[in-house]
């Protein structure tokens, strides 16, 4: 059962690796059971140039990095999607980031399955740097 969280049954894993004391692999269910936070009024620029304000809920990246024993002075992360696409994101850009499981409407796994089930939302970076179908966060020292 989903333990009352109402989370969809999704087979997915997120790995936190690299310069960490305790590499972690979390299932979608693990993430759904973790403490969630909501980011409101996150500016998201559409490819047409128009900016919309969006709402996302998920697990604070800082909580996951603490669990993985990432060093306080890490430089940034290489964030990798299911298709192998990877992007370097600096520590400053990761400030306040969440591993989002929900958008404004519903669980991303339901509302936008092509972009889910989880995606990285970094409120201080342009939306083209938010990796969807997130699989791995490699911490760089």
C-alpha positions as YAML, in Angstrom:
chain: A
units: angstrom
residues:
- id: 1
  name: UNK
  ca: [0.00, 0.00, 0.00]
- id: 2
  name: UNK
  ca: [1.10, 3.58, -0.43]
- id: 3
  name: UNK
  ca: [0.89, 4.20, 3.33]
- id: 4
  name: UNK
  ca: [-1.76, 6.87, 3.01]
- id: 5
  name: UNK
  ca: [0.47, 9.26, 1.08]
- id: 6
  name: UNK
  ca: [-1.57, 8.54, -2.04]
- id: 7
  name: UNK
  ca: [1.66, 8.29, -4.04]
- id: 8
  name: UNK
  ca: [1.38, 6.36, -7.28]
- id: 9
  name: UNK
  ca: [3.10, 2.99, -7.46]
- id: 10
  name: UNK
  ca: [6.16, 3.84, -9.51]
- id: 11
  name: UNK
  ca: [9.33, 1.83, -10.00]
- id: 12
  name: UNK
  ca: [12.13, 4.40, -10.00]
- id: 13
  name: UNK
  ca: [15.36, 4.95, -8.17]
- id: 14
  name: UNK
  ca: [17.42, 8.03, -7.48]
- id: 15
  name: UNK
  ca: [21.12, 7.59, -6.68]
- id: 16
  name: UNK
  ca: [23.27, 10.14, -4.88]
- id: 17
  name: UNK
  ca: [26.92, 9.38, -5.53]
- id: 18
  name: UNK
  ca: [30.29, 11.04, -6.00]
- id: 19
  name: UNK
  ca: [32.07, 12.86, -3.18]
- id: 20
  name: UNK
  ca: [29.73, 11.68, -0.40]
- id: 21
  name: UNK
  ca: [30.36, 9.71, 2.77]
- id: 22
  name: UNK
  ca: [27.37, 7.40, 2.26]
- id: 23
  name: UNK
  ca: [26.18, 6.92, -1.35]
- id: 24
  name: UNK
  ca: [22.39, 6.54, -1.37]
- id: 25
  name: UNK
  ca: [19.89, 4.88, -3.62]
- id: 26
  name: UNK
  ca: [16.30, 5.85, -2.86]
- id: 27
  name: UNK
  ca: [13.18, 4.33, -4.36]
- id: 28
  name: UNK
  ca: [10.26, 6.48, -5.45]
- id: 29
  name: UNK
  ca: [8.38, 5.19, -2.39]
- id: 30
  name: UNK
  ca: [11.28, 6.29, -0.15]
- id: 31
  name: UNK
  ca: [11.11, 9.78, -1.63]
- id: 32
  name: UNK
  ca: [7.31, 9.91, -1.28]
- id: 33
  name: UNK
  ca: [7.66, 8.99, 2.42]
- id: 34
  name: UNK
  ca: [10.31, 11.67, 3.09]
- id: 35
  name: UNK
  ca: [9.54, 15.10, 4.48]
- id: 36
  name: UNK
  ca: [8.17, 17.24, 1.63]
- id: 37
  name: UNK
  ca: [8.39, 20.95, 1.07]
- id: 38
  name: UNK
  ca: [6.50, 23.16, -1.39]
- id: 39
  name: UNK
  ca: [8.06, 25.85, -3.55]
- id: 40
  name: UNK
  ca: [5.53, 28.47, -4.65]
- id: 41
  name: UNK
  ca: [5.86, 31.18, -7.31]
- id: 42
  name: UNK
  ca: [8.89, 29.60, -9.00]
- id: 43
  name: UNK
  ca: [9.47, 31.50, -12.24]
- id: 44
  name: UNK
  ca: [9.61, 29.16, -15.21]
- id: 45
  name: UNK
  ca: [10.39, 30.55, -18.62]
- id: 46
  name: UNK
  ca: [8.63, 28.86, -21.51]
- id: 47
  name: UNK
  ca: [10.46, 28.39, -24.80]
- id: 48
  name: UNK
  ca: [8.23, 31.16, -26.18]
- id: 49
  name: UNK
  ca: [9.92, 33.51, -23.71]
- id: 50
  name: UNK
  ca: [6.87, 34.03, -21.51]
- id: 51
  name: UNK
  ca: [7.41, 33.45, -17.79]
- id: 52
  name: UNK
  ca: [4.86, 31.57, -15.71]
- id: 53
  name: UNK
  ca: [4.85, 31.09, -11.95]
- id: 54
  name: UNK
  ca: [4.79, 27.44, -10.96]
- id: 55
  name: UNK
  ca: [4.32, 25.39, -7.79]
- id: 56
  name: UNK
  ca: [6.29, 22.22, -6.99]
- id: 57
  name: UNK
  ca: [6.43, 19.87, -4.01]
- id: 58
  name: UNK
  ca: [9.11, 17.38, -3.14]
- id: 59
  name: UNK
  ca: [12.06, 16.50, -0.97]
- id: 60
  name: UNK
  ca: [14.60, 19.24, -0.18]
- id: 61
  name: UNK
  ca: [17.89, 18.38, -1.87]
- id: 62
  name: UNK
  ca: [19.69, 19.57, 1.28]
- id: 63
  name: UNK
  ca: [18.01, 16.78, 3.30]
- id: 64
  name: UNK
  ca: [19.15, 14.14, 0.80]
- id: 65
  name: UNK
  ca: [22.70, 15.51, 0.73]
- id: 66
  name: UNK
  ca: [22.81, 15.45, 4.52]
- id: 67
  name: UNK
  ca: [21.72, 11.78, 4.49]
- id: 68
  name: UNK
  ca: [24.39, 11.00, 1.91]
- id: 69
  name: UNK
  ca: [26.97, 12.85, 4.04]
- id: 70
  name: UNK
  ca: [27.94, 15.28, 1.28]
- id: 71
  name: UNK
  ca: [30.75, 17.64, 2.35]
- id: 72
  name: UNK
  ca: [29.59, 21.12, 3.35]
- id: 73
  name: UNK
  ca: [32.01, 22.68, 0.86]
- id: 74
  name: UNK
  ca: [31.09, 20.61, -2.19]
- id: 75
  name: UNK
  ca: [31.49, 22.44, -5.49]
- id: 76
  name: UNK
  ca: [28.35, 21.36, -7.28]
- id: 77
  name: UNK
  ca: [26.80, 18.31, -8.88]
- id: 78
  name: UNK
  ca: [26.54, 16.47, -12.14]
- id: 79
  name: UNK
  ca: [22.84, 15.71, -12.49]
- id: 80
  name: UNK
  ca: [21.91, 12.82, -14.78]
- id: 81
  name: UNK
  ca: [18.59, 11.95, -16.40]
- id: 82
  name: UNK
  ca: [17.26, 8.52, -17.37]
- id: 83
  name: UNK
  ca: [18.39, 8.98, -20.99]
- id: 84
  name: UNK
  ca: [21.97, 9.63, -19.86]
- id: 85
  name: UNK
  ca: [21.79, 13.40, -20.35]
- id: 86
  name: UNK
  ca: [23.96, 15.07, -17.74]
- id: 87
  name: UNK
  ca: [24.42, 18.68, -16.68]
- id: 88
  name: UNK
  ca: [26.78, 20.38, -14.24]
- id: 89
  name: UNK
  ca: [25.04, 22.55, -11.67]
- id: 90
  name: UNK
  ca: [26.96, 24.72, -9.21]
- id: 91
  name: UNK
  ca: [26.36, 24.65, -5.46]
- id: 92
  name: UNK
  ca: [24.91, 28.20, -5.60]
- id: 93
  name: UNK
  ca: [22.40, 27.14, -8.25]
- id: 94
  name: UNK
  ca: [21.38, 24.15, -6.11]
- id: 95
  name: UNK
  ca: [20.46, 26.43, -3.18]
- id: 96
  name: UNK
  ca: [16.86, 25.64, -2.19]
- id: 97
  name: UNK
  ca: [16.51, 22.90, -4.83]
- id: 98
  name: UNK
  ca: [14.01, 20.08, -4.39]
- id: 99
  name: UNK
  ca: [13.56, 16.66, -5.93]
- id: 100
  name: UNK
  ca: [9.98, 17.31, -7.01]
- id: 101
  name: UNK
  ca: [7.34, 14.58, -6.99]
- id: 102
  name: UNK
  ca: [4.34, 16.88, -7.51]
- id: 103
  name: UNK
  ca: [3.55, 19.87, -9.66]
- id: 104
  name: UNK
  ca: [0.67, 22.26, -9.08]
- id: 105
  name: UNK
  ca: [-1.86, 19.71, -10.32]
- id: 106
  name: UNK
  ca: [-0.85, 16.27, -9.15]
- id: 107
  name: UNK
  ca: [1.95, 13.74, -8.85]
- id: 108
  name: UNK
  ca: [4.23, 14.39, -11.85]
- id: 109
  name: UNK
  ca: [4.05, 10.63, -12.53]
- id: 110
  name: UNK
  ca: [0.37, 11.20, -13.37]
- id: 111
  name: UNK
  ca: [0.17, 14.80, -14.60]
- id: 112
  name: UNK
  ca: [3.26, 14.81, -16.84]
- id: 113
  name: UNK
  ca: [4.66, 11.27, -17.08]
- id: 114
  name: UNK
  ca: [7.16, 12.23, -19.81]
- id: 115
  name: UNK
  ca: [8.83, 14.61, -17.36]
- id: 116
  name: UNK
  ca: [8.55, 12.40, -14.29]
- id: 117
  name: UNK
  ca: [8.21, 10.68, -12.05]
- id: 118
  name: UNK
  ca: [10.70, 13.01, -10.37]
- id: 119
  name: UNK
  ca: [12.52, 16.11, -11.52]
- id: 120
  name: UNK
  ca: [15.02, 18.50, -10.05]
- id: 121
  name: UNK
  ca: [13.62, 21.99, -9.48]
- id: 122
  name: UNK
  ca: [16.24, 24.68, -8.79]
- id: 123
  name: UNK
  ca: [14.43, 27.93, -7.98]
- id: 124
  name: UNK
  ca: [17.52, 30.02, -8.78]
- id: 125
  name: UNK
  ca: [18.25, 28.63, -12.26]
- id: 126
  name: UNK
  ca: [16.43, 28.82, -15.59]
- id: 127
  name: UNK
  ca: [14.01, 25.97, -16.15]
- id: 128
  name: UNK
  ca: [16.10, 24.54, -18.98]
- id: 129
  name: UNK
  ca: [18.53, 23.46, -16.25]
- id: 130
  name: UNK
  ca: [15.92, 21.52, -14.28]
- id: 131
  name: UNK
  ca: [16.62, 17.90, -15.13]
- id: 132
  name: UNK
  ca: [13.52, 15.77, -15.55]
- id: 133
  name: UNK
  ca: [13.37, 11.97, -15.25]
- id: 134
  name: UNK
  ca: [16.12, 12.43, -12.66]
- id: 135
  name: UNK
  ca: [18.21, 9.30, -11.97]
- id: 136
  name: UNK
  ca: [21.49, 10.35, -10.38]
- id: 137
  name: UNK
  ca: [23.10, 13.28, -8.56]
- id: 138
  name: UNK
  ca: [26.90, 13.00, -8.50]
- id: 139
  name: UNK
  ca: [28.39, 15.37, -5.94]
- id: 140
  name: UNK
  ca: [31.56, 17.10, -7.13]
- id: 141
  name: UNK
  ca: [34.23, 18.16, -4.66]
...
